[in-house]
Tab-separated table of C-alpha atoms and ligand atoms in Angstrom:
chain	number	residue	atom	x	y	z
A	1	MET	CA	11.289	12.930	-30.376
A	2	ASP	CA	14.510	13.686	-29.456
A	3	ALA	CA	17.568	12.304	-31.167
A	4	SER	CA	18.989	10.778	-27.970
A	5	LEU	CA	15.747	8.893	-27.073
A	6	ALA	CA	15.017	7.635	-30.638
A	7	HIS	CA	18.696	6.141	-30.962
A	8	ASP	CA	18.194	4.451	-27.514
A	9	GLU	CA	17.426	0.978	-28.958
A	10	SER	CA	16.562	-0.343	-25.353
A	11	ALA	CA	13.435	1.619	-25.946
A	12	GLN	CA	12.402	-0.989	-28.226
A	13	ASN	CA	13.010	-3.962	-25.973
A	14	GLY	CA	13.259	-2.892	-22.395
A	15	ASP	CA	11.404	-5.873	-21.371
A	16	ALA	CA	13.692	-8.139	-23.195
A	17	PRO	CA	16.815	-9.882	-22.207
A	18	ASP	CA	19.940	-8.514	-23.532
A	19	GLN	CA	21.146	-11.237	-25.553
A	20	SER	CA	24.587	-10.387	-25.904
A	21	SER	CA	25.825	-10.432	-22.277
A	22	ASP	CA	22.971	-10.809	-19.857
A	23	LEU	CA	21.068	-13.923	-18.986
A	24	TRP	CA	18.616	-12.318	-16.959
A	25	PRO	CA	15.936	-9.754	-18.344
A	26	LYS	CA	16.771	-6.062	-16.850
A	27	TRP	CA	14.630	-4.232	-14.432
A	28	PRO	CA	12.785	-2.006	-14.518
A	29	SER	CA	11.415	-2.601	-18.100
A	30	PHE	CA	9.931	-0.043	-19.984
A	31	ASP	CA	9.086	0.510	-23.936
A	32	SER	CA	8.522	3.201	-26.310
A	33	LYS	CA	4.900	3.771	-25.014
A	34	THR	CA	6.522	4.612	-21.455
A	35	GLU	CA	8.865	7.276	-23.418
A	36	HIS	CA	5.557	8.470	-25.085
A	37	LEU	CA	3.855	8.848	-21.799
A	38	LEU	CA	6.690	10.576	-20.021
A	39	LEU	CA	7.054	13.076	-22.859
A	40	GLU	CA	3.423	13.679	-22.520
A	41	ALA	CA	3.717	14.590	-18.817
A	42	LEU	CA	6.814	16.921	-19.513
A	43	ARG	CA	4.675	18.804	-22.650
A	44	SER	CA	1.602	19.265	-20.433
A	45	ARG	CA	3.660	21.299	-17.947
A	46	ARG	CA	1.426	19.908	-15.312
A	47	TRP	CA	4.359	17.964	-13.578
A	48	THR	CA	2.626	17.301	-9.845
A	49	VAL	CA	-1.010	16.974	-8.269
A	50	SER	CA	-0.477	20.688	-7.329
A	51	GLY	CA	-0.307	22.158	-10.814
A	52	ALA	CA	-2.668	24.102	-12.795
A	53	TYR	CA	-5.441	21.519	-14.495
A	54	THR	CA	-4.769	20.979	-18.185
A	55	GLY	CA	-8.386	19.780	-19.434
A	56	SER	CA	-7.630	16.151	-19.123
A	57	PRO	CA	-6.960	14.285	-15.644
A	58	SER	CA	-3.906	14.346	-13.966
A	59	PHE	CA	-1.779	10.968	-14.492
A	60	GLU	CA	-2.159	10.667	-10.747
A	61	GLN	CA	-5.917	10.680	-11.179
A	62	GLN	CA	-5.806	8.265	-13.905
A	63	PHE	CA	-3.626	5.974	-12.380
A	64	ALA	CA	-5.685	5.954	-9.324
A	65	GLN	CA	-8.594	5.243	-11.238
A	66	SER	CA	-6.766	2.351	-13.083
A	67	PHE	CA	-5.008	1.085	-9.751
A	68	ALA	CA	-8.406	0.979	-7.589
A	69	GLN	CA	-10.116	-1.003	-10.468
A	70	TYR	CA	-7.359	-3.511	-10.724
A	71	ILE	CA	-7.319	-4.297	-7.004
A	72	GLY	CA	-11.191	-4.060	-6.813
A	73	VAL	CA	-11.201	-0.985	-3.933
A	74	PRO	CA	-13.295	2.110	-4.830
A	75	HIS	CA	-10.633	4.403	-3.515
A	76	CYS	CA	-6.906	4.509	-4.266
A	77	ILE	CA	-4.742	7.613	-3.160
A	78	PRO	CA	-1.050	7.526	-4.861
A	79	THR	CA	1.574	9.012	-2.582
A	80	CYS	CA	5.194	9.227	-3.043
A	81	HIS	CA	6.974	6.347	-1.348
A	82	GLY	CA	5.312	3.224	-0.029
A	83	SER	CA	6.613	4.419	3.235
A	84	SER	CA	4.552	7.311	2.965
A	85	ALA	CA	1.380	5.396	2.279
A	86	LEU	CA	1.810	3.490	5.402
A	87	ALA	CA	2.482	6.874	7.329
A	88	ILE	CA	-1.131	8.486	6.007
A	89	ALA	CA	-2.857	4.861	6.521
A	90	LEU	CA	-1.496	5.043	10.194
A	91	GLU	CA	-2.309	8.572	10.675
A	92	ALA	CA	-5.808	8.264	9.191
A	93	LEU	CA	-6.421	5.603	11.562
A	94	ASP	CA	-5.628	8.185	14.272
A	95	ILE	CA	-2.420	6.349	15.015
A	96	GLY	CA	0.103	8.546	17.492
A	97	TYR	CA	1.408	8.732	20.914
A	98	GLY	CA	1.959	5.302	22.965
A	99	ASP	CA	-0.472	3.270	20.609
A	100	GLU	CA	0.478	-0.136	19.913
A	101	VAL	CA	0.607	-1.335	16.069
A	102	ILE	CA	1.494	-4.983	15.487
A	103	VAL	CA	4.069	-5.637	12.964
A	104	PRO	CA	5.494	-8.721	11.768
A	105	GLY	CA	9.363	-9.220	12.826
A	106	LEU	CA	10.409	-10.293	9.371
A	107	THR	CA	9.852	-7.350	6.554
A	108	TRP	CA	11.403	-4.201	5.205
A	109	VAL	CA	12.129	-1.748	7.980
A	110	ALA	CA	9.474	0.954	6.816
A	111	CYS	CA	6.920	-1.287	8.410
A	112	ALA	CA	8.314	-0.566	11.744
A	113	SER	CA	9.958	2.668	11.185
A	114	ALA	CA	6.138	4.287	9.608
A	115	VAL	CA	4.751	3.241	13.526
A	116	SER	CA	8.102	4.722	15.677
A	117	ALA	CA	8.009	7.885	13.743
A	118	LEU	CA	4.583	8.733	14.954
A	119	GLY	CA	5.566	8.033	18.534
A	120	ALA	CA	3.492	4.952	18.322
A	121	VAL	CA	4.919	1.397	19.194
A	122	PRO	CA	5.619	-1.031	16.808
A	123	VAL	CA	5.341	-4.448	18.532
A	124	LEU	CA	7.309	-6.856	16.893
A	125	VAL	CA	5.369	-9.966	16.292
A	126	ASP	CA	6.869	-13.540	15.041
A	127	VAL	CA	5.914	-15.036	11.430
A	128	ASP	CA	4.625	-18.101	10.680
A	129	PRO	CA	7.478	-20.511	10.022
A	130	TYR	CA	5.701	-21.962	6.792
A	131	THR	CA	4.870	-18.761	5.189
A	132	LEU	CA	7.180	-16.259	6.834
A	133	CYS	CA	4.355	-13.869	7.189
A	134	LEU	CA	2.817	-12.501	10.357
A	135	SER	CA	1.474	-15.618	12.399
A	136	PRO	CA	-2.552	-14.808	13.028
A	137	GLN	CA	-2.130	-16.596	16.247
A	138	ALA	CA	1.038	-14.408	17.686
A	139	ALA	CA	-0.763	-11.283	16.310
A	140	GLU	CA	-3.876	-11.899	18.213
A	141	ALA	CA	-2.149	-13.264	21.326
A	142	ALA	CA	-0.263	-9.728	21.103
A	143	ILE	CA	-3.346	-7.440	21.149
A	144	THR	CA	-3.740	-5.269	24.167
A	145	GLU	CA	-6.067	-2.267	24.931
A	146	ARG	CA	-3.529	-0.005	23.400
A	147	THR	CA	-3.433	-1.691	20.069
A	148	LYS	CA	-4.338	0.376	17.036
A	149	ALA	CA	-3.840	-1.843	14.201
A	150	ILE	CA	-2.201	-4.747	12.836
A	151	MET	CA	-0.218	-4.450	10.261
A	152	ALA	CA	0.135	-7.660	7.846
A	153	VAL	CA	2.864	-8.091	5.091
A	154	HIS	CA	2.448	-10.404	2.100
A	155	LEU	CA	6.561	-11.580	1.885
A	156	PHE	CA	8.581	-12.348	-0.971
A	157	GLY	CA	6.341	-14.776	-3.034
A	158	SER	CA	3.528	-15.604	-0.617
A	159	CYS	CA	1.183	-13.968	1.921
A	160	ALA	CA	-0.323	-13.761	5.291
A	161	ASP	CA	-3.372	-15.621	5.992
A	162	VAL	CA	-5.839	-12.490	5.264
A	163	GLU	CA	-9.016	-14.740	6.058
A	164	ALA	CA	-7.989	-15.336	9.826
A	165	LEU	CA	-6.223	-11.518	10.099
A	166	THR	CA	-9.738	-10.031	9.034
A	167	ALA	CA	-11.410	-12.558	11.303
A	168	ILE	CA	-9.280	-11.140	14.295
A	169	SER	CA	-9.419	-7.423	13.052
A	170	LYS	CA	-13.151	-7.712	13.240
A	171	ARG	CA	-13.588	-9.773	16.470
A	172	ASN	CA	-11.048	-7.467	18.353
A	173	ALA	CA	-12.200	-3.991	16.689
A	174	VAL	CA	-8.692	-3.549	15.473
A	175	PRO	CA	-8.180	-1.986	11.924
A	176	LEU	CA	-6.005	-4.238	9.480
A	177	ILE	CA	-3.301	-2.437	7.376
A	178	GLU	CA	-2.365	-4.801	4.350
A	179	ASP	CA	0.982	-4.022	3.054
A	180	CYS	CA	1.308	-5.392	-0.336
A	181	SER	CA	4.463	-3.783	-1.743
A	182	GLN	CA	5.679	-7.264	-2.503
A	183	ALA	CA	2.426	-8.252	-3.939
A	184	HIS	CA	1.139	-6.592	-6.621
A	185	GLY	CA	-1.548	-8.474	-8.579
A	186	GLY	CA	-1.424	-11.414	-6.094
A	187	MET	CA	-4.940	-13.091	-5.404
A	188	TRP	CA	-6.398	-15.056	-2.356
A	189	ASP	CA	-8.878	-17.591	-3.489
A	190	GLY	CA	-9.506	-15.216	-6.811
A	191	GLN	CA	-9.753	-11.804	-4.786
A	192	LYS	CA	-6.777	-9.435	-4.768
A	193	LEU	CA	-4.318	-8.685	-2.101
A	194	GLY	CA	-4.559	-5.507	-1.100
A	195	SER	CA	-8.862	-5.723	-1.100
A	196	PHE	CA	-8.920	-6.965	2.496
A	197	GLY	CA	-7.536	-4.591	4.916
A	198	THR	CA	-9.243	-1.538	6.337
A	199	ILE	CA	-6.224	0.350	4.539
A	200	SER	CA	-3.577	-1.335	2.207
A	201	ALA	CA	-0.489	-0.016	1.264
A	202	PHE	CA	1.757	-0.463	-1.884
A	203	SER	CA	5.213	0.559	-2.761
A	204	LEU	CA	6.292	1.380	-6.043
A	205	GLN	CA	9.988	1.966	-5.478
A	206	GLN	CA	12.144	0.616	-8.243
A	207	THR	CA	12.802	-3.044	-7.303
A	208	LYS	CA	9.121	-3.780	-6.858
A	209	LEU	CA	6.603	-5.672	-9.344
A	210	LEU	CA	4.759	-2.443	-10.297
A	211	THR	CA	7.148	0.667	-10.383
A	212	SER	CA	7.338	4.353	-10.721
A	213	GLY	CA	11.329	4.469	-9.184
A	214	GLU	CA	9.835	5.985	-5.854
A	215	GLY	CA	5.864	5.891	-5.401
A	216	GLY	CA	3.332	4.288	-3.318
A	217	VAL	CA	-0.624	3.737	-2.968
A	218	ALA	CA	-2.970	3.781	-0.412
A	219	LEU	CA	-6.226	2.070	-0.632
A	220	THR	CA	-9.801	1.877	1.155
A	221	ARG	CA	-13.189	0.772	0.493
A	222	ASP	CA	-14.203	3.328	3.370
A	223	PRO	CA	-15.025	6.799	1.867
A	224	ALA	CA	-14.370	8.804	5.009
A	225	LEU	CA	-10.743	7.167	5.469
A	226	ALA	CA	-10.390	7.669	1.719
A	227	ASP	CA	-11.296	11.731	2.195
A	228	LYS	CA	-8.528	11.792	5.173
A	229	LEU	CA	-5.869	9.658	3.274
A	230	GLN	CA	-6.284	12.576	0.239
A	231	GLN	CA	-5.699	15.508	2.636
A	232	LEU	CA	-3.079	13.654	4.611
A	233	ARG	CA	-0.985	13.193	1.077
A	234	ALA	CA	-1.740	16.986	-0.068
A	235	ASP	CA	-1.329	19.403	2.483
A	236	GLY	CA	-4.975	19.209	3.423
A	237	ARG	CA	-6.028	19.432	-0.151
A	238	ARG	CA	-8.249	17.174	-2.180
A	239	TYR	CA	-9.635	16.999	-5.773
A	240	VAL	CA	-12.566	19.396	-6.526
A	241	ALA	CA	-15.435	17.823	-8.467
A	242	GLN	CA	-15.536	20.540	-11.379
A	243	PRO	CA	-11.861	21.592	-12.277
A	244	ARG	CA	-11.183	24.771	-14.106
A	245	ILE	CA	-8.439	24.617	-17.042
A	246	GLY	CA	-5.410	26.675	-15.705
A	247	HIS	CA	-6.767	26.625	-12.127
A	248	LEU	CA	-5.513	24.180	-9.305
A	249	ASP	CA	-8.206	21.326	-9.208
A	250	LEU	CA	-7.398	20.814	-5.655
A	251	GLU	CA	-9.570	22.546	-2.848
A	252	GLU	CA	-8.250	23.288	0.392
A	253	VAL	CA	-10.132	21.278	3.205
A	254	GLY	CA	-7.730	21.442	6.166
A	255	ALA	CA	-10.137	18.694	8.151
A	256	VAL	CA	-6.833	16.877	8.992
A	257	GLN	CA	-3.120	18.139	9.366
A	258	GLY	CA	-1.750	17.285	5.920
A	259	ARG	CA	1.660	16.825	4.396
A	260	ASN	CA	3.056	16.891	0.831
A	261	TYR	CA	3.192	13.321	-0.009
A	262	CYS	CA	1.939	13.815	-3.476
A	263	LEU	CA	3.402	11.258	-6.127
A	264	SER	CA	4.856	13.611	-9.281
A	265	GLU	CA	3.059	13.299	-12.797
A	266	PHE	CA	6.058	11.852	-14.191
A	267	HIS	CA	6.151	9.163	-11.737
A	268	ALA	CA	2.413	8.372	-12.063
A	269	ALA	CA	2.837	8.128	-15.716
A	270	LEU	CA	5.505	5.337	-15.174
A	271	ALA	CA	3.195	3.575	-12.781
A	272	LEU	CA	0.266	3.901	-15.377
A	273	ASP	CA	2.379	2.361	-17.995
A	274	GLY	CA	3.685	-0.302	-15.930
A	275	LEU	CA	0.178	-1.464	-14.924
A	276	GLU	CA	-0.652	-2.842	-18.372
A	277	ARG	CA	2.534	-5.214	-18.196
A	278	LEU	CA	1.952	-6.383	-14.683
A	279	ASP	CA	-0.484	-9.338	-15.018
A	280	ASP	CA	1.466	-10.795	-17.943
A	281	GLN	CA	5.086	-10.418	-16.268
A	282	ASN	CA	3.538	-11.947	-12.986
A	283	GLN	CA	2.178	-14.738	-15.276
A	284	ARG	CA	5.611	-15.255	-16.926
A	285	ARG	CA	7.148	-15.288	-13.217
A	286	ARG	CA	4.759	-18.059	-12.196
A	287	ALA	CA	5.612	-20.177	-15.065
A	288	PHE	CA	9.296	-20.167	-13.989
A	289	VAL	CA	8.464	-20.835	-10.545
A	290	GLU	CA	6.504	-23.818	-11.327
A	291	GLN	CA	9.038	-25.239	-13.656
A	292	LEU	CA	11.698	-24.555	-11.094
A	293	ARG	CA	9.425	-26.653	-8.362
A	294	VAL	CA	9.547	-29.562	-10.461
A	295	ASP	CA	13.200	-29.090	-10.935
A	296	LEU	CA	13.967	-28.869	-7.401
A	297	GLU	CA	12.355	-32.358	-6.636
A	298	THR	CA	15.740	-33.681	-7.698
A	299	LEU	CA	17.636	-31.825	-5.107
A	300	ASP	CA	16.961	-32.724	-1.601
A	301	GLY	CA	17.011	-30.347	1.040
A	302	VAL	CA	15.747	-27.187	-1.070
A	303	GLY	CA	12.448	-25.931	-1.470
A	304	ILE	CA	10.282	-23.077	-1.856
A	305	GLN	CA	8.767	-20.439	0.676
A	306	GLY	CA	5.550	-22.211	1.883
A	307	GLN	CA	2.091	-20.509	0.599
A	308	PRO	CA	-1.359	-21.001	2.179
A	309	ASP	CA	-3.601	-23.346	-0.101
A	310	LYS	CA	-6.052	-20.438	-0.828
A	311	LEU	CA	-3.081	-18.251	-2.493
A	312	SER	CA	-4.974	-18.787	-5.720
A	313	HIS	CA	-2.199	-16.161	-7.771
A	314	PRO	CA	0.986	-15.974	-5.830
A	315	VAL	CA	3.022	-13.296	-7.575
A	316	TYR	CA	7.223	-13.390	-6.998
A	317	TYR	CA	8.549	-10.321	-5.534
A	318	HIS	CA	11.498	-12.521	-4.607
A	319	LEU	CA	11.550	-16.268	-4.870
A	320	CYS	CA	12.500	-17.044	-1.257
A	321	LEU	CA	14.470	-20.596	-1.058
A	322	ARG	CA	14.776	-22.387	2.020
A	323	PHE	CA	17.349	-24.843	2.775
A	324	ASP	CA	17.443	-27.944	5.115
A	325	PRO	CA	20.804	-27.263	6.787
A	326	THR	CA	21.070	-31.127	8.001
A	327	LYS	CA	21.065	-31.839	4.267
A	328	PHE	CA	24.282	-30.093	3.599
A	329	LYS	CA	27.849	-30.364	4.569
A	330	ASN	CA	28.941	-27.025	6.268
A	331	PHE	CA	25.723	-25.151	5.496
A	332	ASP	CA	26.258	-21.529	5.718
A	333	ILE	CA	23.168	-19.111	4.325
A	334	ASP	CA	25.538	-16.198	3.728
A	335	VAL	CA	28.109	-18.474	2.038
A	336	MET	CA	25.671	-20.079	-0.251
A	337	ALA	CA	23.855	-16.488	-1.237
A	338	ARG	CA	27.164	-15.038	-2.048
A	339	SER	CA	28.393	-17.815	-4.125
A	340	LEU	CA	24.812	-18.059	-5.954
A	341	ALA	CA	25.029	-14.376	-6.363
A	342	GLU	CA	28.340	-14.777	-7.959
A	343	LYS	CA	27.579	-17.767	-10.170
A	344	LEU	CA	24.518	-16.530	-11.539
A	345	SER	CA	25.859	-12.654	-11.835
A	346	LEU	CA	22.769	-11.827	-9.871
A	347	PRO	CA	23.967	-9.447	-6.964
A	348	ALA	CA	20.911	-8.856	-5.528
A	349	ILE	CA	20.429	-12.394	-4.345
A	350	ASP	CA	20.984	-12.561	-0.637
A	351	PRO	CA	19.568	-13.885	2.811
A	352	VAL	CA	16.392	-12.620	3.591
A	353	ASP	CA	15.922	-9.177	5.720
A	354	THR	CA	17.484	-9.717	9.292
A	355	PRO	CA	14.838	-9.856	11.517
A	356	LEU	CA	13.636	-6.533	13.105
A	357	ASN	CA	14.625	-7.035	16.619
A	358	ARG	CA	18.301	-7.216	15.552
A	359	ASN	CA	18.067	-5.083	12.165
A	360	LEU	CA	20.974	-2.645	11.772
A	361	LEU	CA	18.279	-0.091	9.999
A	362	PHE	CA	15.730	-0.231	12.776
A	363	ASN	CA	16.913	2.251	15.233
A	364	PRO	CA	14.138	3.558	17.118
A	365	LEU	CA	16.371	4.486	20.066
A	366	HIS	CA	18.191	6.763	18.371
A	367	SER	CA	15.383	9.068	16.899
A	368	SER	CA	14.082	12.524	18.086
A	369	ARG	CA	10.741	11.021	17.439
A	370	THR	CA	10.861	8.288	19.807
A	371	PRO	CA	9.067	9.652	23.277
A	372	PRO	CA	11.848	9.110	26.118
A	373	ASP	CA	9.302	7.655	28.217
A	374	LEU	CA	8.432	4.749	25.510
A	375	LYS	CA	12.089	3.827	25.171
A	376	PRO	CA	11.781	0.420	27.144
A	377	LYS	CA	8.793	-0.925	24.744
A	378	MET	CA	10.682	0.569	21.840
A	379	THR	CA	13.921	-1.388	22.374
A	380	PRO	CA	13.506	-3.954	19.391
A	381	GLY	CA	15.495	-6.633	21.384
A	382	ALA	CA	12.855	-6.805	23.543
A	383	TYR	CA	10.665	-8.943	21.157
A	384	PRO	CA	11.704	-12.519	20.556
A	385	LEU	CA	11.549	-13.713	17.036
A	386	PRO	CA	12.797	-17.243	16.987
A	387	HIS	CA	10.811	-17.990	13.345
A	388	ALA	CA	12.212	-14.625	11.773
A	389	GLU	CA	15.325	-15.672	12.826
A	390	GLN	CA	15.654	-19.207	11.655
A	391	ALA	CA	14.013	-18.037	8.383
A	392	ARG	CA	17.395	-15.694	8.292
A	393	GLN	CA	19.750	-18.636	8.839
A	394	THR	CA	17.972	-20.751	6.226
A	395	CYS	CA	16.336	-18.773	3.469
A	396	LEU	CA	17.645	-16.616	0.477
A	397	THR	CA	15.957	-14.627	-2.066
A	398	ILE	CA	16.362	-14.335	-5.760
A	399	PRO	CA	15.070	-11.268	-7.148
A	400	HIS	CA	12.084	-11.270	-9.713
A	401	ASN	CA	13.891	-9.658	-12.706
A	402	ALA	CA	15.712	-13.533	-12.838
A	403	LEU	CA	12.221	-15.223	-13.159
A	404	LEU	CA	11.499	-13.453	-16.259
A	405	ALA	CA	13.988	-15.233	-17.995
A	406	ASP	CA	13.294	-18.114	-20.697
A	407	LEU	CA	12.387	-21.420	-18.679
A	408	LYS	CA	15.224	-23.206	-19.404
A	409	HIS	CA	17.172	-21.210	-17.257
A	410	THR	CA	15.540	-22.795	-14.225
A	411	THR	CA	18.347	-25.286	-14.864
A	412	THR	CA	20.957	-22.666	-14.525
A	413	ILE	CA	19.670	-21.911	-11.090
A	414	ILE	CA	19.614	-25.688	-10.209
A	415	ASN	CA	23.067	-26.079	-11.322
A	416	ALA	CA	24.215	-23.184	-9.722
A	417	ILE	CA	22.802	-24.355	-6.592
A	418	LYS	CA	24.354	-27.855	-6.988
A	419	ALA	CA	28.048	-26.578	-7.686
A	420	SER	CA	27.732	-24.017	-4.659
A	421	ALA	CA	26.709	-26.951	-2.376
A	422	THR	CA	29.565	-29.268	-3.431
A	423	GLU	CA	32.326	-26.046	-2.785
A	424	MET	CA	30.663	-25.292	0.548
A	425	ALA	CA	31.134	-28.957	1.527
A	426	ARG	CA	34.913	-28.809	0.540
A	427	ALA	CA	35.169	-25.799	2.657
A	428	SER	CA	36.814	-26.369	6.040
B	501	PLP	C1	9.398	-1.666	-0.376
B	501	PLP	C2	8.539	-1.575	0.983
B	501	PLP	C3	8.265	-0.755	1.647
B	501	PLP	C4	8.675	0.689	1.473
B	501	PLP	O1	8.198	0.936	0.408
B	501	PLP	P1	9.095	2.694	-0.187
B	501	PLP	O2	8.515	2.758	-1.613
B	501	PLP	O3	10.721	2.375	-0.510
B	501	PLP	O4	9.122	3.784	0.841
B	501	PLP	C5	7.372	-0.881	2.694
B	501	PLP	N1	6.914	-2.334	3.100
B	501	PLP	C6	7.391	-3.235	2.469
B	501	PLP	C7	6.752	-4.698	2.810
B	501	PLP	C8	8.302	-3.068	1.481
B	501	PLP	O5	8.846	-4.448	0.557
């Protein structure tokens, strides 16, 4: 091993808090096995899916198989980003010009921009005020004859009502895309999130619960969709049944117009490695949040994002705290978030995403991909989102690395909220 790696002590405790300075464990986490896998990818000289077969399955295939098994869905197609997983999901469902896709109004911009990039219309639909995830009733009410998919997002530390949404999907013959980019490992009634949608998508971006830095995953039970997804992500190619050493193990098919969205072998090695830690980390975060839930009972006016009863195993990408402004003097969510970020040395504490009908990052009217005749329907402000807006005014999120801390630090968070509230009350 290189001296530079051998001397990096963080390799031995990438998952442990740095006792000297930081209260909160660092993210992303890794250990010496992670380094070993990266070196293995390096030395194999197969750095990508479209490199020659070396005699053993690519890291991409190994990860795809492990993740498919983990979620309980037969087909898994890794991609270079969560955004590209959404892109190929939409393309596999033949979504294009003028089609409508229902997208929750409170989520990361990629959910809507993946749709608008195809010349399709993201129909922004409001969230349920309790879970902050797509409201099934509002989604069904927004279905028209042009609706080609419903995209549900499991947000922060909760999930959309997948039972109601799969029923709506069946009743209206509209496929369900399940975006699980914030819910790796979560379970509804004992069944993994990501196994309910016609196609599900995950991001493996650096901040996510399972990460390769950049990366994504598309999953499906449908073998025909899986074949399209494979080709869509590798310029129309798919894995061969009988690979030969020294040759590509991809065959040219071209049944659809693919592009290159492949996850590199280094990224796939990181994802494969992280998957081994995921359940344990999720369990630790759950224990932290359960302790915090108890502590919060002493604090009037602060609660946790609502969860459906059937969310049997919640996972926490962010811990989303909801404030009742009537219980505080001079309440302002931006001031509260800034104050907590500073007091806790967690710069990533923020109010929730700005609703997509007024989000700076969602700007389809300034895109060469937006068909001019669709501009009225592509105008984000045309979609009212009162519950998403209320969440923006009352909720903030704490990043998941903080939830890996020692349980005693729930008190640190409670004390910081109390101190911030006192300061806020004094301000005029
Ligand atoms: C992170 C995220 C994405 C985008 O994933 P990238 O890997 O950053 O492209 C999509 N949807 C949701 C809900 C996300 O949180």
